[in-house]
PDB file of C-alpha atoms and ligand atoms in Angstrom:
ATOM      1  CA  UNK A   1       2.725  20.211  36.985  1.00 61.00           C
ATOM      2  CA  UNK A   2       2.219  16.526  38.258  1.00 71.00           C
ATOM      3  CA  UNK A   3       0.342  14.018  36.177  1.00 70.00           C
ATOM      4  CA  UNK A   4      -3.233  14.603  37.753  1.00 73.00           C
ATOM      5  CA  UNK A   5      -3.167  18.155  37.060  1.00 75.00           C
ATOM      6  CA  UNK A   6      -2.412  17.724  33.425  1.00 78.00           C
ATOM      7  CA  UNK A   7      -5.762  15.112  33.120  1.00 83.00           C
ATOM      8  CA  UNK A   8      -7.985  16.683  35.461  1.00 87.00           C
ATOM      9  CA  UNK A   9     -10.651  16.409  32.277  1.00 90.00           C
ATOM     10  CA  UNK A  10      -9.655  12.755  31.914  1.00 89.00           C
ATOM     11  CA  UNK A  11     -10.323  12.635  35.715  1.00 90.00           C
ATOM     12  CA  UNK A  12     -13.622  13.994  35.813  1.00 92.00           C
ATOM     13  CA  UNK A  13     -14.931  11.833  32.841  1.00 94.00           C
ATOM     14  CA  UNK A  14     -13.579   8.596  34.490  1.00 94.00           C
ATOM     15  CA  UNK A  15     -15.715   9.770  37.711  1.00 95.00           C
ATOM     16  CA  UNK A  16     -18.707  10.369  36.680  1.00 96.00           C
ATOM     17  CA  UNK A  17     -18.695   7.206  34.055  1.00 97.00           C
ATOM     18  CA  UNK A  18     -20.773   3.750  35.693  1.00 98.00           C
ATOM     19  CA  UNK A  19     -17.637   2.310  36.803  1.00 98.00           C
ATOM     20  CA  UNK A  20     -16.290   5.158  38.247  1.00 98.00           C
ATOM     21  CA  UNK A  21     -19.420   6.079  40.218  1.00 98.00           C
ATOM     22  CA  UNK A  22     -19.560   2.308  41.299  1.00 98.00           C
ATOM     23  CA  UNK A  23     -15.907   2.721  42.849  1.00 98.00           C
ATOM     24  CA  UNK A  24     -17.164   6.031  44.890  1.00 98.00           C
ATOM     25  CA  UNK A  25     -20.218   4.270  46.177  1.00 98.00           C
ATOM     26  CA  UNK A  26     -18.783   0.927  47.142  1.00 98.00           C
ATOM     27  CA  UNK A  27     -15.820   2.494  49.260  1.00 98.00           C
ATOM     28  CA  UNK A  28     -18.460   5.354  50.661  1.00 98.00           C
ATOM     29  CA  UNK A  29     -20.044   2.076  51.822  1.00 98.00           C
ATOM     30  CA  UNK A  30     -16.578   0.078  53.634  1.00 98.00           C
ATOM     31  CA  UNK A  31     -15.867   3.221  54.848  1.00 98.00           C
ATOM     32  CA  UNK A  32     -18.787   4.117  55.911  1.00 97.00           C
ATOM     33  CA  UNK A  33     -18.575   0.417  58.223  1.00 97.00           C
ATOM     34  CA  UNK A  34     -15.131   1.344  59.131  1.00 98.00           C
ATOM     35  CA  UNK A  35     -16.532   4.690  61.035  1.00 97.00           C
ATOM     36  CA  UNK A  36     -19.139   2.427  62.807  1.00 96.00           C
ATOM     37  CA  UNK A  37     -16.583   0.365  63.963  1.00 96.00           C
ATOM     38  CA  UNK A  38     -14.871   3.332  64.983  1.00 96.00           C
ATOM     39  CA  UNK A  39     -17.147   4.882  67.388  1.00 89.00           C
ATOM     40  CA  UNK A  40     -20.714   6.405  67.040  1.00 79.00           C
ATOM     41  CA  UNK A  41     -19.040   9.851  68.224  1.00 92.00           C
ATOM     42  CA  UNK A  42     -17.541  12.638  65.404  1.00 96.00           C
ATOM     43  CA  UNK A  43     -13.826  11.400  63.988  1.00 97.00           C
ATOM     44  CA  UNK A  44     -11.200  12.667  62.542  1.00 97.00           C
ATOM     45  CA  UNK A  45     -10.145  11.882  58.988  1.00 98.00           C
ATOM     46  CA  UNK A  46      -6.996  12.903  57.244  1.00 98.00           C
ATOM     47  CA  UNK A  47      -7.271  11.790  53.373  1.00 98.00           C
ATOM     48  CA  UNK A  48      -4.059  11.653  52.475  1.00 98.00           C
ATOM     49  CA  UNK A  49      -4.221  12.201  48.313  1.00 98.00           C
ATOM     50  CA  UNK A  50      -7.407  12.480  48.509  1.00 98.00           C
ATOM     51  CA  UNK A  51      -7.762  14.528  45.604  1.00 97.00           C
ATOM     52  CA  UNK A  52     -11.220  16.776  44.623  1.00 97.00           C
ATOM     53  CA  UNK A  53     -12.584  14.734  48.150  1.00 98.00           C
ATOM     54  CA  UNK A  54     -14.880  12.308  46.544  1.00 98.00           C
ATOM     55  CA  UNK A  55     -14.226   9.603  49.595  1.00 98.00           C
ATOM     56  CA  UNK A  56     -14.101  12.552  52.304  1.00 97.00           C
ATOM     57  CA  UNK A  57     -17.163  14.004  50.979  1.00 98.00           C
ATOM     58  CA  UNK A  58     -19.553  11.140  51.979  1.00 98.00           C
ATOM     59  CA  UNK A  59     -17.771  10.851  55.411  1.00 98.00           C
ATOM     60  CA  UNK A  60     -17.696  15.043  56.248  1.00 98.00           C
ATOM     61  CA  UNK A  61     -21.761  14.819  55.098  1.00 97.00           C
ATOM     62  CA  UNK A  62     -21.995  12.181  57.855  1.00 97.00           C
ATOM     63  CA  UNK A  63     -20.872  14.254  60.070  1.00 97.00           C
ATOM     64  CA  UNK A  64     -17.408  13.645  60.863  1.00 97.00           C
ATOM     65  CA  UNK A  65     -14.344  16.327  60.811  1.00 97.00           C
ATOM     66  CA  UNK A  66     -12.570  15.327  57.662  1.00 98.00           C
ATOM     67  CA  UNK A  67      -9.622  17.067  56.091  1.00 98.00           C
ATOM     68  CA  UNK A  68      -8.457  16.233  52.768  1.00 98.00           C
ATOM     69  CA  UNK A  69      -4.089  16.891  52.019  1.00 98.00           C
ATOM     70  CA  UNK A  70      -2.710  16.811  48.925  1.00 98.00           C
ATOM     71  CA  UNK A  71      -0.524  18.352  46.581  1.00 96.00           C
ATOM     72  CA  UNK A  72      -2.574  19.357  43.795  1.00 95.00           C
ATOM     73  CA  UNK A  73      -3.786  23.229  44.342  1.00 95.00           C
ATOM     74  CA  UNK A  74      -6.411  22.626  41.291  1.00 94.00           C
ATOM     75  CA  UNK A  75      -8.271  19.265  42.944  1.00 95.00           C
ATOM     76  CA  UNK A  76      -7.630  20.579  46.491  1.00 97.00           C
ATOM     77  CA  UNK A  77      -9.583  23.748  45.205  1.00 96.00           C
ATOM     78  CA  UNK A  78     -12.554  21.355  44.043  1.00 96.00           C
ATOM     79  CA  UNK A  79     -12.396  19.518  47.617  1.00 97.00           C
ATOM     80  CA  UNK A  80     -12.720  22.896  49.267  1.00 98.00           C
ATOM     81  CA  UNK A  81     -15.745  24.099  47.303  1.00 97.00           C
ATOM     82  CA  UNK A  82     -17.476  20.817  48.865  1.00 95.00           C
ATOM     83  CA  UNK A  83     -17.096  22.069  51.978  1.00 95.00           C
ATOM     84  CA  UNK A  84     -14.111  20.178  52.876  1.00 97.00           C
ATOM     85  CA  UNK A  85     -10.842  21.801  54.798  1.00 98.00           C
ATOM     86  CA  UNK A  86      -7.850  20.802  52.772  1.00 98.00           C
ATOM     87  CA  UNK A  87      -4.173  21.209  53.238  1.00 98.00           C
ATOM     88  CA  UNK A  88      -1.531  21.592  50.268  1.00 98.00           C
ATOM     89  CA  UNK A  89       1.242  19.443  51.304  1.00 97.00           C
ATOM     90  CA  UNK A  90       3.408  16.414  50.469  1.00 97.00           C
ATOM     91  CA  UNK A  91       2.736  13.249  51.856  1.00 97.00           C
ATOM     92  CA  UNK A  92       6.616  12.544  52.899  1.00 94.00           C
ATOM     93  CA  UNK A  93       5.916  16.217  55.210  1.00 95.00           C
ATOM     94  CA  UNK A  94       3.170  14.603  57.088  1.00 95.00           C
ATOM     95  CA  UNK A  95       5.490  14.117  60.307  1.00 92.00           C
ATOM     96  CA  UNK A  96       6.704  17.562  60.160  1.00 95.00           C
ATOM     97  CA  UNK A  97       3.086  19.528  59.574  1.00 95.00           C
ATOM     98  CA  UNK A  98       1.846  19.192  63.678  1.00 91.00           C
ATOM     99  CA  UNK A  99      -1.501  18.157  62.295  1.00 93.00           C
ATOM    100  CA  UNK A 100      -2.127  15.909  65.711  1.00 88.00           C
ATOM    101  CA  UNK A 101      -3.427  12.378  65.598  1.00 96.00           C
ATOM    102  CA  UNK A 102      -7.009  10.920  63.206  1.00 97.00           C
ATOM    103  CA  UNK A 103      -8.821   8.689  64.010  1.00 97.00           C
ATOM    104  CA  UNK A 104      -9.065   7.367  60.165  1.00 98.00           C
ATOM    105  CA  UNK A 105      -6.629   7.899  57.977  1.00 98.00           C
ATOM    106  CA  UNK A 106      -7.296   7.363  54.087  1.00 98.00           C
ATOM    107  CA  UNK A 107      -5.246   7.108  51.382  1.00 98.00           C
ATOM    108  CA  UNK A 108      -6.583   5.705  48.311  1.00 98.00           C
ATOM    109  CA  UNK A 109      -5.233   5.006  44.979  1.00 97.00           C
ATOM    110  CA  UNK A 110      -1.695   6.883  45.372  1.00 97.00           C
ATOM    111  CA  UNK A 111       0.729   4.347  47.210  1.00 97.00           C
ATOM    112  CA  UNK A 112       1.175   3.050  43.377  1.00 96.00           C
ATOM    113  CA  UNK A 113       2.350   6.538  42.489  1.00 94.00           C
ATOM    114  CA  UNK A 114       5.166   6.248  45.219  1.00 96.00           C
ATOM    115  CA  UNK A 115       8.404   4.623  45.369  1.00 95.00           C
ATOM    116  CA  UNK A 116       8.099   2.757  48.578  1.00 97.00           C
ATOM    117  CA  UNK A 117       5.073   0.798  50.137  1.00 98.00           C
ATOM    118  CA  UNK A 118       6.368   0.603  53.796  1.00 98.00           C
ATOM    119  CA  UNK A 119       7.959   4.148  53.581  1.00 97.00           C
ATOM    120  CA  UNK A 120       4.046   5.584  52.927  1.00 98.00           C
ATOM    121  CA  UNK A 121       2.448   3.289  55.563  1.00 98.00           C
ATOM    122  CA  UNK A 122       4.774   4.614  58.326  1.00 97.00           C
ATOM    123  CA  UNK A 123       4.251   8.078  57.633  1.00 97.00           C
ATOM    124  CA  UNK A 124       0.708   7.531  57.516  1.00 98.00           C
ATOM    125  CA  UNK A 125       1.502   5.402  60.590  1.00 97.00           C
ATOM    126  CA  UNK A 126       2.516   8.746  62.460  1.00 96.00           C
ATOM    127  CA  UNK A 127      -0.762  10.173  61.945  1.00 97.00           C
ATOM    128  CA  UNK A 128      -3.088   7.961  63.303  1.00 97.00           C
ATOM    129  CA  UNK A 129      -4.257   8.211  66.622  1.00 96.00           C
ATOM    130  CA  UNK A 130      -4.349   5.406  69.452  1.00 94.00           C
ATOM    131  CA  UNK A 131      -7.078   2.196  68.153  1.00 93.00           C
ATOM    132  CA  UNK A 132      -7.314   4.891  65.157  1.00 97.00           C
ATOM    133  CA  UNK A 133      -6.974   3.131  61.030  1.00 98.00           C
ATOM    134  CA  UNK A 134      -5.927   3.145  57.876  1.00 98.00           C
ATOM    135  CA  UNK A 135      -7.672   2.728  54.916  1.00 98.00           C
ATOM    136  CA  UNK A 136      -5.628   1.420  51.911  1.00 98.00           C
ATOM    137  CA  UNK A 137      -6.362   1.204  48.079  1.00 98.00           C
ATOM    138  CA  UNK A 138      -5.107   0.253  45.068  1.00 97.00           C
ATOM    139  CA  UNK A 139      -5.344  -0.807  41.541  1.00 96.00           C
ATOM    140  CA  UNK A 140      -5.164  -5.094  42.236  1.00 97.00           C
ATOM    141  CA  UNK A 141      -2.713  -6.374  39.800  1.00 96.00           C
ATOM    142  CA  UNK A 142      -4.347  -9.842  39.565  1.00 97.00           C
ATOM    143  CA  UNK A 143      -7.415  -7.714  37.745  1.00 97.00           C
ATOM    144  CA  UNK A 144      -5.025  -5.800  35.103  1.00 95.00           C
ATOM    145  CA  UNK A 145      -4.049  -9.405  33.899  1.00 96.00           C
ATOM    146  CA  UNK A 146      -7.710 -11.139  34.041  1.00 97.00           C
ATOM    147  CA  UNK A 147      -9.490  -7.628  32.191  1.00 96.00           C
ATOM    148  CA  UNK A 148      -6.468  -7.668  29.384  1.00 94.00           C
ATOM    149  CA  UNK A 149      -7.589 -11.204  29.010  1.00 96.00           C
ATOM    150  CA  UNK A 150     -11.228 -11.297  29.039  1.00 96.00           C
ATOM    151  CA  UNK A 151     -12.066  -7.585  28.025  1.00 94.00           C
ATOM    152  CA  UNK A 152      -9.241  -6.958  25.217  1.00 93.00           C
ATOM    153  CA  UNK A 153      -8.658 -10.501  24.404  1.00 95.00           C
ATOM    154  CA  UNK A 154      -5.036  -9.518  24.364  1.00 95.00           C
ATOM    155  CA  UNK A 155      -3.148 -12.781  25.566  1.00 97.00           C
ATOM    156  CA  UNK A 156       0.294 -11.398  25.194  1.00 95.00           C
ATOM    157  CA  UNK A 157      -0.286  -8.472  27.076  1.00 93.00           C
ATOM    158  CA  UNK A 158      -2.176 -10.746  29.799  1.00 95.00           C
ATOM    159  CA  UNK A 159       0.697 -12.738  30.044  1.00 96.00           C
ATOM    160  CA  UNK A 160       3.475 -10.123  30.062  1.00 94.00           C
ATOM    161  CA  UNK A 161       1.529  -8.463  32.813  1.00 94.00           C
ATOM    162  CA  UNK A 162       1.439 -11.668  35.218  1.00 94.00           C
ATOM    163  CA  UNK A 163       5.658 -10.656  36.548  1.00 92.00           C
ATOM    164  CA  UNK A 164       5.230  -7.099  35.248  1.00 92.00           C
ATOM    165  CA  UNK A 165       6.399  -4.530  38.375  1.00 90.00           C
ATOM    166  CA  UNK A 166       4.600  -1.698  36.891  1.00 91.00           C
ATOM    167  CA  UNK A 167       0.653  -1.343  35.519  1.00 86.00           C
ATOM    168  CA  UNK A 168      -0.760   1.491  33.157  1.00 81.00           C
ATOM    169  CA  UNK A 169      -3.023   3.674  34.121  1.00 79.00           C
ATOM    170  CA  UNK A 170      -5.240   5.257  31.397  1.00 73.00           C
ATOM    171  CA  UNK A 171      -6.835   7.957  32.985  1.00 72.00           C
ATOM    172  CA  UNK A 172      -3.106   9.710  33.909  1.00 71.00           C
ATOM    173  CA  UNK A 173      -1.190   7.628  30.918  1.00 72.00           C
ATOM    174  CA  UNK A 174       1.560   7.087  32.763  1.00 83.00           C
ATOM    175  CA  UNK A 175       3.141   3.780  34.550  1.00 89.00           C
ATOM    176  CA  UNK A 176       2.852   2.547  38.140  1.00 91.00           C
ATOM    177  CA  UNK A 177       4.267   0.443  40.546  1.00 95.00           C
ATOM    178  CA  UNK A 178       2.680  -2.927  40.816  1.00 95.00           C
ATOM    179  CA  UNK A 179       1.589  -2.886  44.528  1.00 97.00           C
ATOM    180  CA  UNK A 180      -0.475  -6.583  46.002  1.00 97.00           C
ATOM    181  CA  UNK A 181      -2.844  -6.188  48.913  1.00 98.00           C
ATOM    182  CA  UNK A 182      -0.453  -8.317  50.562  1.00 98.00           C
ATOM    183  CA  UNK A 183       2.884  -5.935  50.381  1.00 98.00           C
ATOM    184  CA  UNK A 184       0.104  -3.311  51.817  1.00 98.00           C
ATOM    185  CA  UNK A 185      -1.007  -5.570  54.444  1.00 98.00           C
ATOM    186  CA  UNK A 186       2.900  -6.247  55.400  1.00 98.00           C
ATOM    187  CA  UNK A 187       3.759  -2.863  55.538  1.00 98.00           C
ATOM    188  CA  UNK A 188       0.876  -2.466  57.930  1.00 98.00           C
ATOM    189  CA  UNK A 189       1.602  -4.975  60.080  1.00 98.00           C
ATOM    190  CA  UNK A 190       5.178  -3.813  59.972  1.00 98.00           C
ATOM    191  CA  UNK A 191       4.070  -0.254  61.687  1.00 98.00           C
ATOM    192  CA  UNK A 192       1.594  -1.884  63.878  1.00 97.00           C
ATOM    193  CA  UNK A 193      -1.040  -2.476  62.335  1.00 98.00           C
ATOM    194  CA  UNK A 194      -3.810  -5.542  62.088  1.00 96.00           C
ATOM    195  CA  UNK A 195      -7.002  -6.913  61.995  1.00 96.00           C
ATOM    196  CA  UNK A 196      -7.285  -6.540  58.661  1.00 97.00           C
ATOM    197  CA  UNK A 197     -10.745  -6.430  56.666  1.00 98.00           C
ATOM    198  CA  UNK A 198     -10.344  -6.826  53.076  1.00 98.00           C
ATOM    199  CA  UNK A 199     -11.939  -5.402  50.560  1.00 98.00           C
ATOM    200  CA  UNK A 200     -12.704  -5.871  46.683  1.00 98.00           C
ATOM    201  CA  UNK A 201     -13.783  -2.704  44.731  1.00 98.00           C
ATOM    202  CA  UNK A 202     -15.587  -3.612  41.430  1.00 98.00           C
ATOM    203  CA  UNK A 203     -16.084  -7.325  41.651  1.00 98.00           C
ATOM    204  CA  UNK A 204     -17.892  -7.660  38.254  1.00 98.00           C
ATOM    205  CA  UNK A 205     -18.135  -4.239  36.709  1.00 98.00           C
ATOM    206  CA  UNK A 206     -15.059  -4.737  34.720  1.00 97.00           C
ATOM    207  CA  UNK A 207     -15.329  -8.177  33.509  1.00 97.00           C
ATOM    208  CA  UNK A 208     -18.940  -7.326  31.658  1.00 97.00           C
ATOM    209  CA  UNK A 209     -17.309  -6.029  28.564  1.00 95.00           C
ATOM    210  CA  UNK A 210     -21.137  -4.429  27.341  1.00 96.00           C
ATOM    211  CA  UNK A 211     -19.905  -0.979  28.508  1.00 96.00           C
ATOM    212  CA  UNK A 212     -23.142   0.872  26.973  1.00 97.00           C
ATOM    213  CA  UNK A 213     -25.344  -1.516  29.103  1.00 98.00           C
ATOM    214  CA  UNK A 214     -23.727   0.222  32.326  1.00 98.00           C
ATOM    215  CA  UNK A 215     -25.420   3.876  31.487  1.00 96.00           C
ATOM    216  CA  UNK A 216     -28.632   2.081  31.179  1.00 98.00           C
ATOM    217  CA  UNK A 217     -29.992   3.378  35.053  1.00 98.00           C
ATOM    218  CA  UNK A 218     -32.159   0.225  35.714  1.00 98.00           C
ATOM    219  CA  UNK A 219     -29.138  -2.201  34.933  1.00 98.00           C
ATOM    220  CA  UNK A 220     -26.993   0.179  36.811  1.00 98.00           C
ATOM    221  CA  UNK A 221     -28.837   0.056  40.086  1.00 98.00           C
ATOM    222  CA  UNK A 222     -28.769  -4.223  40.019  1.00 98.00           C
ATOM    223  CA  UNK A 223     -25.098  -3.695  39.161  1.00 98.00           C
ATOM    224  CA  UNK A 224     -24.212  -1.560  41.819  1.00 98.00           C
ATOM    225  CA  UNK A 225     -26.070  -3.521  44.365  1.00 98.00           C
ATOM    226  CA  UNK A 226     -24.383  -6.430  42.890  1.00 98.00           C
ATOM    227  CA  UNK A 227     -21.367  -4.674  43.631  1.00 98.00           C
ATOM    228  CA  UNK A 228     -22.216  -3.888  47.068  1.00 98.00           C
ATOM    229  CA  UNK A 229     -22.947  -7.207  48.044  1.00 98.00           C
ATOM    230  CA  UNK A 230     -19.584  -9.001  46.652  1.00 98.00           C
ATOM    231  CA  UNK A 231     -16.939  -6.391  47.962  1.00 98.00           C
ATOM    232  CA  UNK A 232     -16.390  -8.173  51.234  1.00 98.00           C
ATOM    233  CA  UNK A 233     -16.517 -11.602  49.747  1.00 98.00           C
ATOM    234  CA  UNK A 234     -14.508 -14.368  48.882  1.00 98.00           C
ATOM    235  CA  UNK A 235     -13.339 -15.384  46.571  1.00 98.00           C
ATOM    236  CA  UNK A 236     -14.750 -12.594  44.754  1.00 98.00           C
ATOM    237  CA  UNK A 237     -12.876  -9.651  46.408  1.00 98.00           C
ATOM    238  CA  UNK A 238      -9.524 -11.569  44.962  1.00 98.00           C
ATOM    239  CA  UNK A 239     -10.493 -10.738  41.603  1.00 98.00           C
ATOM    240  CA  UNK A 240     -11.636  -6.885  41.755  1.00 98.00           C
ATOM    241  CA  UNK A 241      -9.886  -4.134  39.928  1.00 97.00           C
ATOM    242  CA  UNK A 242      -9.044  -2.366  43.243  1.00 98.00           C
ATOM    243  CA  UNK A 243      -8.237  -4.061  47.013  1.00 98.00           C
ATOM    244  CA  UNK A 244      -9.030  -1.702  50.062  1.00 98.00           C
ATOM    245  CA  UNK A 245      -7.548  -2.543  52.991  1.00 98.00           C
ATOM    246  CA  UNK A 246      -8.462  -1.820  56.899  1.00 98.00           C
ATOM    247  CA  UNK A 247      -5.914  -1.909  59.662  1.00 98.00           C
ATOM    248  CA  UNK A 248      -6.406  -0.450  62.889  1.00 98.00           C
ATOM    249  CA  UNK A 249      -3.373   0.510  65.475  1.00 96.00           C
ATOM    250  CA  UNK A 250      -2.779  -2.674  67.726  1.00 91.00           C
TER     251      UNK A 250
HETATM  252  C1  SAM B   1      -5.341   8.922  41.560  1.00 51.34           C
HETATM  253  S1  SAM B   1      -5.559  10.367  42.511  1.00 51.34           S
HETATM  254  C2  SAM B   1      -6.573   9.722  43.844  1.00 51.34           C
HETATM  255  C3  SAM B   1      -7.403  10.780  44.514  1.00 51.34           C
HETATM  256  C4  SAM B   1      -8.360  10.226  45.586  1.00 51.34           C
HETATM  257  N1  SAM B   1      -7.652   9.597  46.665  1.00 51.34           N
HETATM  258  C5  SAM B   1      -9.347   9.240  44.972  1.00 51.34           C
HETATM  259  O1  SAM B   1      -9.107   8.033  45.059  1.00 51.34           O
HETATM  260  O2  SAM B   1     -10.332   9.722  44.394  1.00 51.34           O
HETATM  261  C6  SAM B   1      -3.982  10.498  43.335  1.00 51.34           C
HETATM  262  C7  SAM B   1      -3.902  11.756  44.192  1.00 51.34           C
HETATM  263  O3  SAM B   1      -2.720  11.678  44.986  1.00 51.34           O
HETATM  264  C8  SAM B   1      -2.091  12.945  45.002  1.00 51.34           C
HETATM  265  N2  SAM B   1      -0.672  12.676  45.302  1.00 51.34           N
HETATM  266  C9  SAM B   1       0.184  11.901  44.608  1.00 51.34           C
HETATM  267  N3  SAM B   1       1.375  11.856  45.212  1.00 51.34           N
HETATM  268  C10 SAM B   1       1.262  12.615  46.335  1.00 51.34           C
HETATM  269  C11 SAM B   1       2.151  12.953  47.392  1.00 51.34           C
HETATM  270  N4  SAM B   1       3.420  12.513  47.407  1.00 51.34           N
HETATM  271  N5  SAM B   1       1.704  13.756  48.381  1.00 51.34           N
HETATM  272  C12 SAM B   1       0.417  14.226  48.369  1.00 51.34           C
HETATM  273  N6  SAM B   1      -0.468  13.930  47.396  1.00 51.34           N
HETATM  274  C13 SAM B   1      -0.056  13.134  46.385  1.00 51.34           C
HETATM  275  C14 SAM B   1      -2.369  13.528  43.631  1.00 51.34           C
HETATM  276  O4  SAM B   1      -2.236  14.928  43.583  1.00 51.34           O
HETATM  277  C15 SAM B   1      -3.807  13.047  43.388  1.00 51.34           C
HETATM  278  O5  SAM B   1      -4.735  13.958  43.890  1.00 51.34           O
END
């Protein structure tokens, strides 16, 4: 049993809390931008990780032909009861399963969990069909030393986390690697892939340390727009607690 299947509760909780439903509804959007830029016809999208489908979910409702792989049997059961095809499998078997080439390939918060950035991009890389993308995320490192600062006051920890090559996650309590935008954007331009929009997921959310404040639904709505308009912004995308990035095949 992996990490995520022993904090599926943990998992849940974090997703339906203000902050989590904030990260859900600003990526729904950027994706949601990336398809446009796509094509207007039907794509194909692998989610690689992609968990119970909670960034599939939005696209497959949209109409597109989504299919979520991972390796967790519990969450992959929760992505098919949305409606959603799903494939058990390992990422590093992605060459060998014949799945054919997507249009948009996601994979969103699990290149942390792996040992090698440029090792995941290229096998992502083989899945991804001519002008197709990749959509990137990750916890931003910058933000794990700015909210140890500002929301625990914990200067020690803020500075020890500046050169630190791993970050904690709470939700799964266990370490992971330290990954930059910028070692994702290398590895994609080292299998071919550019034009790069950047993105910033949760600009503000976790800098406003009145947590309660967040469940009230009217400040909710002017944070989430809030969030909405920043997360292709600079400087303010520098600073969020998670970077997205889109490549497309060049
Ligand atoms: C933090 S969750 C993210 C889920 C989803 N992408 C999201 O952002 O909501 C990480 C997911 O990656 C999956 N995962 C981790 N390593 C994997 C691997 N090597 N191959 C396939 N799935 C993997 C886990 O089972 C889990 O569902």
């Amino acid at each position: 049993m992996t990490a995520f299947d022993e904090h599926l509760d943990a998992w849940r909780t974090w997703q339906e809390s203000p902050w989590g439903r904030i990260r859900y509804r600003v990526v729904a959007e950027t994706l949601a931008r990336t398809c446009a830029a796509l094509g207007s016809g039907r794509l194909r999208v692998l989610d690689v990780g992609g968990g119970d489908g909670a960034d599939s979910a939005p696209l497959a409702a949209a109409g597109h032909d989504v299919t979520v792989l991972d390796r967790s049997t519990d969450l992959l059961e929760q992505a098919a009861s949305r409606g959603l095809a799903t494939i058990r499998a390992d990422l590093g078997d992605l060459g060998s399963l014949g799945l054919g080439a997507f249009d948009l390939v996601l994979c969103h918060n699990v290149v942390q969990h792996l040992p090698s950035t440029p090792l995941a991009v290229e096998a992502l890389a083989g899945a991804v069909a001519t002008s197709g993308a990749i959509s990137l995320m990750a916890p931003n490192p910058t933000a794990e030393v700015l909210v140890a600062a500002i929301r625990r006051a914990d200067l020690a920890e803020a500075t020890a986390l500046l050169d630190a090559p791993t970050i904690r996650t709470v939700t799964f309590e266990h370490d992971v690697r330290r990954v930059e935008a910028d070692e994702a954007i290398a590895a994609l331009a080292g299998a071919g892939f550019g034009a790069v929009t950047q993105y910033g997921v949760r600009c503000v959310t976790d800098y406003l340390t009145d947590d309660e404040r967040k469940g009230d639904p009217a400040f909710y709505a002017e944070l989430e727009a809030l969030e909405l308009v920043l997360c292709d912004r600079e400087p303010y995308l520098r600073t969020a607690r998670m970077w997205q990035v889109v490549a497309t095949r060049i």
